[in-house]
Coordinates of C-alpha atoms in Angstrom, one line a residue:
X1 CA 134.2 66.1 2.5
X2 CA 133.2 64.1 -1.0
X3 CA 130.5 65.0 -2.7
X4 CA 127.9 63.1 -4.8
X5 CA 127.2 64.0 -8.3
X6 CA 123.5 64.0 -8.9
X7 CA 122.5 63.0 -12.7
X8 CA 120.1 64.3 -14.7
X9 CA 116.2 62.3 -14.3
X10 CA 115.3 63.0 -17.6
X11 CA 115.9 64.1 -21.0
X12 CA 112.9 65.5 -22.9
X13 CA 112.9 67.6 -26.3
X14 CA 116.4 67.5 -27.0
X15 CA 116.9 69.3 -23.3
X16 CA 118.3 67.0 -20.0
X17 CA 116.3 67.8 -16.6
X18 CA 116.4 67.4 -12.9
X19 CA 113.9 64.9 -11.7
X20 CA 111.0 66.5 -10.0
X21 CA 110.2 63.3 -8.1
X22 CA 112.0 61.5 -5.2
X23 CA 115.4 60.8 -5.3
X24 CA 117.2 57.4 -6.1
X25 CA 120.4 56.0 -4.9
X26 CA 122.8 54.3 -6.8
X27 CA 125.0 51.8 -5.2
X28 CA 127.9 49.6 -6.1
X29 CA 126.1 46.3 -5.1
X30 CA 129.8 44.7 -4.4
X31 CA 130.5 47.0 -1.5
X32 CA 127.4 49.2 -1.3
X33 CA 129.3 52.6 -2.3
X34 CA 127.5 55.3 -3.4
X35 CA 127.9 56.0 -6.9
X36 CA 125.3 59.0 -7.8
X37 CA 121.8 59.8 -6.9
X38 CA 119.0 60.6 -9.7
X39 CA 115.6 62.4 -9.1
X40 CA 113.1 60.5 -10.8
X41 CA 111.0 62.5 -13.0
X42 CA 107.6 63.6 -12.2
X43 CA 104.0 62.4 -13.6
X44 CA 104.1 66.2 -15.6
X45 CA 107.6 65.2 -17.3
X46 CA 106.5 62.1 -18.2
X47 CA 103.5 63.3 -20.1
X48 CA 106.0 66.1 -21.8
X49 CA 108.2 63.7 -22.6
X50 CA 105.4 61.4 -24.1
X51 CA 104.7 64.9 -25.9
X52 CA 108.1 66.1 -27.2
X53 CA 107.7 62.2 -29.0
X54 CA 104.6 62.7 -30.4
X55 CA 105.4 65.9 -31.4
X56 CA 108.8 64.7 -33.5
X57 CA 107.2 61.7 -35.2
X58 CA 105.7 63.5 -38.2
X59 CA 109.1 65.0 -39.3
X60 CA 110.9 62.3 -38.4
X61 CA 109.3 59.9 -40.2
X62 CA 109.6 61.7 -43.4
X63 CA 113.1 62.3 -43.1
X64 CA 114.9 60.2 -45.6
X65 CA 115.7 57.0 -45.0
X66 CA 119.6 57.6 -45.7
X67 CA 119.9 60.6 -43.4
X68 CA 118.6 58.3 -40.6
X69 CA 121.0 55.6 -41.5
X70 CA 124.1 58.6 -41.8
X71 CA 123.0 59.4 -37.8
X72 CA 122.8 55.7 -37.2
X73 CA 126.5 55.7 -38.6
X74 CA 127.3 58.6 -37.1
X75 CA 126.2 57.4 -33.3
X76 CA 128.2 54.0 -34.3
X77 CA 131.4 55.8 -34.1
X78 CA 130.6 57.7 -30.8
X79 CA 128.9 55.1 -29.2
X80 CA 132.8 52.6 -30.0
X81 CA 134.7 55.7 -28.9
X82 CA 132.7 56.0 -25.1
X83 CA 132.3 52.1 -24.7
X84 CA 134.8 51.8 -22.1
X85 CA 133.5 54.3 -20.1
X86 CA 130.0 53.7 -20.4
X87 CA 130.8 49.5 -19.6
X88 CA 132.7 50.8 -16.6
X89 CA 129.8 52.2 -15.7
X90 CA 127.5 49.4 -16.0
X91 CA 129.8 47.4 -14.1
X92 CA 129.4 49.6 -11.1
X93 CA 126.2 49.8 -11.3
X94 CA 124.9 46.7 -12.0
X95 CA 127.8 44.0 -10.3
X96 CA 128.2 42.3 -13.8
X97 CA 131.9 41.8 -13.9
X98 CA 133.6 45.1 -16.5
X99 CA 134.6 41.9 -19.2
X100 CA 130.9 41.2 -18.8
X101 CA 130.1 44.8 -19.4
X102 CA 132.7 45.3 -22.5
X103 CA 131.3 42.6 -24.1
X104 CA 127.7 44.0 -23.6
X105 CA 128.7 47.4 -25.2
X106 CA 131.5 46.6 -28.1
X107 CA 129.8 43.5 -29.4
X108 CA 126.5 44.0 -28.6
X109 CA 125.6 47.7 -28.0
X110 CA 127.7 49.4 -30.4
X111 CA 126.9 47.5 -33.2
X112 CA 123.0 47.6 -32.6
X113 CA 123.5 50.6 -34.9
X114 CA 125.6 49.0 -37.7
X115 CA 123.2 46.3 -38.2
X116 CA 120.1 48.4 -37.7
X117 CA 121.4 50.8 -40.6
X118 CA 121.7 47.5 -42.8
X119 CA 118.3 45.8 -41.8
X120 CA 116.2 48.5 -42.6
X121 CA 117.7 49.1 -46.1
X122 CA 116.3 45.6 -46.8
X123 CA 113.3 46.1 -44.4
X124 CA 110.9 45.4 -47.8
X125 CA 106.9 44.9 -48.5
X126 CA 104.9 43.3 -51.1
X127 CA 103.4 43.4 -53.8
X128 CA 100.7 40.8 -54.0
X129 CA 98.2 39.5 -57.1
X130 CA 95.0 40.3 -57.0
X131 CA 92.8 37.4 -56.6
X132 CA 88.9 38.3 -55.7
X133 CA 88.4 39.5 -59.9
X134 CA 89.2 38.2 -62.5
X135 CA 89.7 42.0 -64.2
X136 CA 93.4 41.6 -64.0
X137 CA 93.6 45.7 -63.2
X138 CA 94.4 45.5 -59.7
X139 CA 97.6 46.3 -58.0
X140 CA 98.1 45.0 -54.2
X141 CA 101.1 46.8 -52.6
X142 CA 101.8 45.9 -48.7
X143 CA 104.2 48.6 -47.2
X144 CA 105.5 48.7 -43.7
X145 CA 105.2 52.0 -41.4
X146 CA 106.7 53.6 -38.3
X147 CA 103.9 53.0 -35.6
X148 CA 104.3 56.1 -33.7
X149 CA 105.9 56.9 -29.8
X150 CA 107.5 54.1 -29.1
X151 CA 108.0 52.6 -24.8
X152 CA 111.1 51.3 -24.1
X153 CA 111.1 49.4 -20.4
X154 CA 114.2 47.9 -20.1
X155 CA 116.0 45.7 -17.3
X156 CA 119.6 46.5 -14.9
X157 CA 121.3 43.4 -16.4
X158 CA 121.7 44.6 -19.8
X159 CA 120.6 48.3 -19.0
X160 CA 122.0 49.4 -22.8
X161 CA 121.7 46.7 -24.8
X162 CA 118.3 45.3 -24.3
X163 CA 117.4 49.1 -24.3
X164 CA 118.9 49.9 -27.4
X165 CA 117.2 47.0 -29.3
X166 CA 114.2 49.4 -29.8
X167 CA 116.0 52.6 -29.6
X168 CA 118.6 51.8 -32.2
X169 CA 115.7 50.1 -34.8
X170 CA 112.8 52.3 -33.8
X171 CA 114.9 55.5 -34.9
X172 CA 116.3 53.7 -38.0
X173 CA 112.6 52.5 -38.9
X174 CA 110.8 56.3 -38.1
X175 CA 109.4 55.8 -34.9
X176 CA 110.2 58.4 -31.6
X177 CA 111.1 56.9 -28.2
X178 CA 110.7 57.3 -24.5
X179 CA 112.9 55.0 -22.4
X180 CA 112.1 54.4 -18.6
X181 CA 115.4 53.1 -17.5
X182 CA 115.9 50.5 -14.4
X183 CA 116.5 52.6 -11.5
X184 CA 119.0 49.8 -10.7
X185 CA 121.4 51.4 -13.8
X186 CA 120.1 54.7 -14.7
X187 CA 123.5 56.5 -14.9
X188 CA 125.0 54.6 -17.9
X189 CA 121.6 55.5 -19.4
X190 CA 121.7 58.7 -19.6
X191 CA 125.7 57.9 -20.9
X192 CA 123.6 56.2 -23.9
X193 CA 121.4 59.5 -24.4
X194 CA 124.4 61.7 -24.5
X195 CA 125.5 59.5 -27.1
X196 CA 122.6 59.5 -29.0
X197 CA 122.3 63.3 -28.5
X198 CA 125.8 64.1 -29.8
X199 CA 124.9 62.0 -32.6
X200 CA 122.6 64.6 -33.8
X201 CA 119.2 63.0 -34.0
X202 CA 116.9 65.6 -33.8
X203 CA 114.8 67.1 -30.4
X204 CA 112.2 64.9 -29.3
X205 CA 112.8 62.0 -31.2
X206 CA 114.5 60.5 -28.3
X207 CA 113.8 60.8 -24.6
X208 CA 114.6 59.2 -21.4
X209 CA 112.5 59.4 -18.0
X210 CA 113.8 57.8 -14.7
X211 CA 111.5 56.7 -11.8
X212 CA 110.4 53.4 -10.4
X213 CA 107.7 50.7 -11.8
X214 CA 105.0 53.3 -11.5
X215 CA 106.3 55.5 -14.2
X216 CA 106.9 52.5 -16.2
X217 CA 102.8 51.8 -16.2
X218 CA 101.9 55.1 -16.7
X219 CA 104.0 55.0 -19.9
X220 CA 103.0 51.7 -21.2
X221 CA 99.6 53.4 -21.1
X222 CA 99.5 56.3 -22.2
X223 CA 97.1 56.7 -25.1
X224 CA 99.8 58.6 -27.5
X225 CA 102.0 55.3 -27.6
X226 CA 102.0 53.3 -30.4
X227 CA 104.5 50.3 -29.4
X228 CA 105.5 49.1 -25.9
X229 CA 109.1 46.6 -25.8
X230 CA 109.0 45.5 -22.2
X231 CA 112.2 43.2 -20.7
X232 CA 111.8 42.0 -17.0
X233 CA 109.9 39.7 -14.6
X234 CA 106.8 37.8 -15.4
X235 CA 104.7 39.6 -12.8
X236 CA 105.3 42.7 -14.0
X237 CA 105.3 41.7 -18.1
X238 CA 101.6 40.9 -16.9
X239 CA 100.7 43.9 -15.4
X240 CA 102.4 45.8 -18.8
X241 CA 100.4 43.5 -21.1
X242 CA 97.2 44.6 -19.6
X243 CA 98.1 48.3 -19.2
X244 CA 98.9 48.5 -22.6
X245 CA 95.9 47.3 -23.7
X246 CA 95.4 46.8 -28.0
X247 CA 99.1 48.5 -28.2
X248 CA 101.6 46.4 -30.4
X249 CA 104.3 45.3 -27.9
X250 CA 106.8 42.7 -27.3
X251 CA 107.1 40.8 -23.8
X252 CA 110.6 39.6 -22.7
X253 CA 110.2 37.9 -19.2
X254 CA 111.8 35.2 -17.5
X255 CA 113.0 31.8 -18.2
X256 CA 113.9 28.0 -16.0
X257 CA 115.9 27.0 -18.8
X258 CA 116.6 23.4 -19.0
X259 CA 120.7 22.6 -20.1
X260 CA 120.0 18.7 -20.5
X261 CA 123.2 16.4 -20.7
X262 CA 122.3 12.6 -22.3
X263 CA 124.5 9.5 -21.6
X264 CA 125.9 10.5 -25.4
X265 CA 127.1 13.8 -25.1
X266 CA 130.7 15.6 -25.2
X267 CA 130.9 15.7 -21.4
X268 CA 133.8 18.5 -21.5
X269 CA 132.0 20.5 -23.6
X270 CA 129.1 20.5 -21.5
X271 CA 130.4 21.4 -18.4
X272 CA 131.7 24.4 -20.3
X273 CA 128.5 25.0 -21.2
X274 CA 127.0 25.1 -17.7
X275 CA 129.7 27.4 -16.3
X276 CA 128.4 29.9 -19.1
X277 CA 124.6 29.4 -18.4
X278 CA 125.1 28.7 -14.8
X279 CA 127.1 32.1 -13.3
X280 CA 127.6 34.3 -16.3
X281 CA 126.3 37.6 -14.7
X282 CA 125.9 35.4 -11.1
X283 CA 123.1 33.6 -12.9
X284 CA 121.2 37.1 -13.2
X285 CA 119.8 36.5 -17.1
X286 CA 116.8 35.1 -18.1
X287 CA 118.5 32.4 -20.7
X288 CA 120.1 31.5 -17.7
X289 CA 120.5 27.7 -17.4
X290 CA 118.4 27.0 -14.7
X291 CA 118.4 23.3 -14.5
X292 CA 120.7 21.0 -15.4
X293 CA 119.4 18.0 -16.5
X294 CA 121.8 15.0 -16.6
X295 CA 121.4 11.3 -17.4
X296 CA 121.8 9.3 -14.5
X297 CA 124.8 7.2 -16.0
X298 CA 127.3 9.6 -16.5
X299 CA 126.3 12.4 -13.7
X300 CA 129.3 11.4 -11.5
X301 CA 131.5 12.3 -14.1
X302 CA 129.5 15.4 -14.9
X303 CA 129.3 16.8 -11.6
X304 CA 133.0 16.6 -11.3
X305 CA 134.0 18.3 -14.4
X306 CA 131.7 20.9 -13.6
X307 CA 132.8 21.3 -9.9
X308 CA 136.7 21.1 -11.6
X309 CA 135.6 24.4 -13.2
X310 CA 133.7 25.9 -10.7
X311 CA 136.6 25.8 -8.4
X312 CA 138.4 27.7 -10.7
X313 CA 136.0 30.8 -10.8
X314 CA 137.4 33.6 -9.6
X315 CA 134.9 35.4 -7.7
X316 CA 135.0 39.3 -6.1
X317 CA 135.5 43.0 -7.1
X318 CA 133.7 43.0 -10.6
X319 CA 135.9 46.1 -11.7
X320 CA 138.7 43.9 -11.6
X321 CA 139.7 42.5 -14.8
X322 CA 140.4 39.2 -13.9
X323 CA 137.2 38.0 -11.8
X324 CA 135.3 35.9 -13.5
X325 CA 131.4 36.4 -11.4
X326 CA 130.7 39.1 -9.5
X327 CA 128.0 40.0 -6.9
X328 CA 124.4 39.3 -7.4
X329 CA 122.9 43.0 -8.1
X330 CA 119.8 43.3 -5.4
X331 CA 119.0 42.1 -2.2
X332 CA 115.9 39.9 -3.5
X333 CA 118.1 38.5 -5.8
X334 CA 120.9 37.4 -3.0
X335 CA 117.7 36.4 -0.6
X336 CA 115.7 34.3 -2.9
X337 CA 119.1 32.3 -4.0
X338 CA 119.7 31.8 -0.5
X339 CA 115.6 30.6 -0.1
X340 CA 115.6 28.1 -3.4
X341 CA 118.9 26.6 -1.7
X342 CA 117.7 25.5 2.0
X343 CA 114.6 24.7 0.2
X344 CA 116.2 21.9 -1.9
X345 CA 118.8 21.2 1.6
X346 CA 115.5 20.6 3.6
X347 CA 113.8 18.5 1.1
X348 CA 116.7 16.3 0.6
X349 CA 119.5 17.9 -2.2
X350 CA 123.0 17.9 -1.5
X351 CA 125.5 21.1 -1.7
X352 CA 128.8 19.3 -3.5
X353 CA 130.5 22.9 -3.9
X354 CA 129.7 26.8 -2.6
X355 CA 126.3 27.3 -1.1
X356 CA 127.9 30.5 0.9
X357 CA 127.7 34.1 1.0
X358 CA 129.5 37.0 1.9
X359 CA 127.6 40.1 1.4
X360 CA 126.3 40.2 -2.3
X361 CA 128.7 37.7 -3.1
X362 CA 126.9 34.1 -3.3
X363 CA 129.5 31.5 -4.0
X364 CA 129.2 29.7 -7.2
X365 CA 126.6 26.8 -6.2
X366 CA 126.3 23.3 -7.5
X367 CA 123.5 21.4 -6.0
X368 CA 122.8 17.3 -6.7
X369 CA 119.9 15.1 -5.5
X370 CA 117.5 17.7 -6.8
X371 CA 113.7 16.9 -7.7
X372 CA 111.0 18.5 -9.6
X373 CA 108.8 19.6 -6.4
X374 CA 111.6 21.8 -5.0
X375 CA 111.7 25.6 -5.5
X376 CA 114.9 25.7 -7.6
X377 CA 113.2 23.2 -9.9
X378 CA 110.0 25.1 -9.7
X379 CA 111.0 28.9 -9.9
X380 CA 113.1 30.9 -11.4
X381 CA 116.5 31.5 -9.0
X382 CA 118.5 34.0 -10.6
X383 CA 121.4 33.3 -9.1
X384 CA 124.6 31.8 -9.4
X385 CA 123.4 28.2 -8.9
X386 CA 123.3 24.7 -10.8
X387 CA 120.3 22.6 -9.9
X388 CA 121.2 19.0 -11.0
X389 CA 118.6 16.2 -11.7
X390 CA 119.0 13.3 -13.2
X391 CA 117.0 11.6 -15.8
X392 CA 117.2 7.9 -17.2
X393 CA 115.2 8.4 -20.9
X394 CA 114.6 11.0 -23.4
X395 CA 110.8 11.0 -22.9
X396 CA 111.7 11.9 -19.1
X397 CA 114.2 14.1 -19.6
X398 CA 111.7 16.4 -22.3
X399 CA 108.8 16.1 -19.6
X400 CA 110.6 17.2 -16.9
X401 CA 112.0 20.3 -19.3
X402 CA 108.7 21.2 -20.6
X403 CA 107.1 21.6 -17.0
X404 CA 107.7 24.8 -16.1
X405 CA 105.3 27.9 -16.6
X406 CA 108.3 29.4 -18.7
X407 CA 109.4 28.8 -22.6
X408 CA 112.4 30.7 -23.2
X409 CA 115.9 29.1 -23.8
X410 CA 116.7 25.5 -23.8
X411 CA 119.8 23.3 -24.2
X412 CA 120.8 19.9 -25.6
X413 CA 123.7 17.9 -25.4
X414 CA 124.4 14.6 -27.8
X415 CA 126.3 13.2 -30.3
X416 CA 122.7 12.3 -31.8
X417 CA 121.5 13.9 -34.8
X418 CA 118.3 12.1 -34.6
X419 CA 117.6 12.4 -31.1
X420 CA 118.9 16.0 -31.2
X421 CA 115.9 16.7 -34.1
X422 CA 113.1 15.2 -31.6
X423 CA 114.7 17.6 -28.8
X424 CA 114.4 20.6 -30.9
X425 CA 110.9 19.7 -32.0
X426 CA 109.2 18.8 -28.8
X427 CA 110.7 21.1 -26.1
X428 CA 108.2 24.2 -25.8
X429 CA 110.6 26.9 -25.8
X430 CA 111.2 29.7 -28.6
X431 CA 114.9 28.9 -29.1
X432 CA 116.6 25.2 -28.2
X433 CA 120.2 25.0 -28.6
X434 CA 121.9 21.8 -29.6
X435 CA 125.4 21.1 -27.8
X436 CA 125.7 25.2 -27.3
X437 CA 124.9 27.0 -24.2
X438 CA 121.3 28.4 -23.0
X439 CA 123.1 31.7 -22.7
X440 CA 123.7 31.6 -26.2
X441 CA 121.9 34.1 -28.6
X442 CA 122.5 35.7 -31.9
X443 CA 122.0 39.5 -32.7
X444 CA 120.3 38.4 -36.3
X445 CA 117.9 35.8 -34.7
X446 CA 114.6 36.5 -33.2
X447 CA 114.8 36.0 -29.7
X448 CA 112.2 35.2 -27.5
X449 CA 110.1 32.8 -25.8
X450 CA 106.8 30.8 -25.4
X451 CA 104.0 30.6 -22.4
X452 CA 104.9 32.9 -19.7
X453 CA 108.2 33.5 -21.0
X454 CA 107.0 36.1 -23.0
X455 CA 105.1 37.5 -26.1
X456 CA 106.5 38.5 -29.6
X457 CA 110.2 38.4 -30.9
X458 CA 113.0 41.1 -31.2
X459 CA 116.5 41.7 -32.5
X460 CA 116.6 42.2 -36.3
X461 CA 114.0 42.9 -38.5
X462 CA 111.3 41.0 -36.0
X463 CA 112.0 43.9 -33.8
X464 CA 110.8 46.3 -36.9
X465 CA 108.0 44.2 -37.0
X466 CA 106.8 44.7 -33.3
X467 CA 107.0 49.2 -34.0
X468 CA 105.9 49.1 -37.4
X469 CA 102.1 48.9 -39.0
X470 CA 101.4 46.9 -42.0
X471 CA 99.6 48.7 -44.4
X472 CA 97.5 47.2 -47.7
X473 CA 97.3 49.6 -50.7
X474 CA 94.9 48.7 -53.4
X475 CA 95.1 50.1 -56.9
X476 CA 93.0 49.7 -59.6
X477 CA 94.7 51.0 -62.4
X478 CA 93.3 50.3 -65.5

């Protein structure tokens, strides 16, 4: 009879643990096999792993800066070597399709430590004139510092990469972590510990607790951390931004990003575009292209190239190499797809290609006729499906993109340098594309969003930023 393997719950002090609390299933969301169970770790390890951080940050932070850029080095080379197997893993777990999940490790993952090692070489202060005498004998010097404990939250849909945005830069800057994983994709977490352990960082400065939301609060709140980076859904970004209180942090939630097409644009190019923003990871990321926004004159032509393209998805088994989308990861996922497209049906949309399901696996969807009062417009879907409305002038086309409670990722598409400038400065979202993709982004650029898509930016040095104090020193030295 097969057995299970049941994986560590935590790792605290340098020391992996089984979970005191209840265990957690993980299942292949393409055919519901089980790949491993975890026991979620208790209240009691949480607050020794919150401990075992606290306790490393002193030494850690004085440790040179170059030894903690030889272990970022050092982990690089490990973390290349086990990529395959750890993305094989996050495929599983997750339904992203195993390119998907390559991708997320070797150019994403992996080199979260090459370009942390570089950025916090250059990770300077100040040194500022002195302006309220007139003496001329003072000295203003404006230095950066670790914060302290670091919480990690991070999401099933990029369960190492989004993770190792503070991980990687928090140990490269001073700080300790604990990471509460998604229970959705705990496994290939612990694959990223090991890695991280092997490395040879020392005891305490990195540790890893599994459990559900709960856990996650009681973590954001604890009174020994300095710093919470927090990546999921609005309603629970709200409930982390008031349990952590005065805490530095950095919010990423969700997005309705807007992908709008003008009368102008390289038609081919944008349809490309959707097919990327549209069912890249079924339509599961928050830079997800939402809506599609297309000038009324050449939507015809639009909607065909993009249905063209569509057809051409391959769409199953994500561990096999050649499938293009794979299942949608959760239930509430598949179900609320499934609500926000017989909501648009019954108010009057029109399915031109997919709008089935088979198990976890929603067809590729694209929907025309849509209008701003129907849920697809309204919410955030992610799923695999593109919402088409059309527009006739700019001014519509940037009211209709800028009403939405979210501000994350927008996309335009023209030949128009001078429209293309008044798209960029009048949509309200923190990054706007022109004539790329809204699942587009840029490991040097701060990513982020405005109004309920979030708070703060990460990636590069705006990451140090968020787990760092700034620090005025005043000398008078004459």
């Amino acid at each position: 009879m097969a057995t299970t393997a049941t994986y560590p719950g935590a790792f605290i002090g340098g020391e992996w643990h089984t979970g005191e609390g209840a265990e957690i299933e993980v299942r292949n969301p393409f055919d519901d096999a089980l790949i491993g169970t975890v026991n979620a770790a208790s209240d009691a390890q949480l607050e020794a792993a919150v401990a075992a951080a606290k306790a490393a940050f002193p030494a850690w932070r004085r440790t040179p800066l170059m030894e903690r850029v030889d272990l970022l080095r050092k982990a690089h080379d490990i973390c290349l070597e086990r990529a395959p197997e750890i993305a094989e893993m996050i495929a599983r777990e997750t339904g992203k399709t195993i390119r998907e999940a390559e991708e997320e490790m070797v150019e994403f993952t992996v080199d979260h430590f090459r370009r942390a090692s570089e950025d916090v070489i250059r990770y300077r202060g100040q040194v500022l004139p002195s302006t309220q005498e007139r003496k001329g004998s003072k000295r203003i010097m404006v230095v950066q510092e670790p914060i302290g404990v670091v919480a990690a939250v991070s999401p099933w849909n990029f369960p190492v990469d989004i993770a190792g945005i503070p991980i990687v830069y928090g140990l490269a800057l001073g700080c300790t972590l604990v990471w509460k994983a998604s229970e959705i994709a705990p496994i290939c977490a612990n694959m990223f510990v090991d890695v991280l352990h092997e490395a040879g960082f020392p005891k305490g400065t990195v540790n890893l607790v599994h459990g559900l939301g709960d856990l996650g609060a009681k973590l954001v709140g604890h009174e020994d951390v300095g710093s919470v980076v927090f990546t999921g859904s609005v309603t629970t970004g709200e409930k982390v931004a008031r349990e952590a209180g005065l805490k530095n942090r950095v919010l990423e939630l969700g997005g309705n990003g807007p992908q709008i097409v003008r009368a102008d644009a390289d038609l081919e190019k944008a349809a490309d575009a959707a097919i990327i923003g549209c069912f890249y990871l079924a339509g599961q990321c928050c830079t997800a292209a939402e809506r599609i926004l297309v000038h009324r004159d050449v939507q015809d032509r639009f909607v065909e190239l993009l249905t063209e393209r569509t057809r051409a998805l391959k769409v199953g088994d994500q561990m096999d190499h050649a499938t293009d989308m794979g299942p949608v990861a959760t239930d509430a996922n598949l179900n609320r797809t499934k609500e926000h497209v017989a909501d648009a049906v019954a108010k009057g949309a029109t399915v031109v290609y997919g709008g089935g399901a088979e198990g976890r696996l929603h067809e590729p969807t694209i929907i025309t006729g849509v209008t701003t009062d129907m849920r697809i417009a309204e919410e955030e879907t992610f799923g695999p499906v593109a919402p088409i409305i059309t527009f006739d002038t700019d001014d519509e086309a940037i009211e209709i993109a800028n009403a939405t409670e979210f501000g994350l990722t927008a996309a335009v598409f023209t030949e128009d340098l001078r429209t293309a400038w008044r798209y960029a400065e009048e949509l309200c979202h923190g990054t706007v594309h022109i004539n790329e993709t809204t699942n587009y982004w840029d490991q040097m650029a701060p990513f982020g969003g405005a109004k309920k898509s979030g708070a703060g930016r990460e990636l590069s040095t705006y990451i140090l930023d968020a787990m760092s104090e700034t620090k005025q020193i005043t000398w008078d030295v004459f």
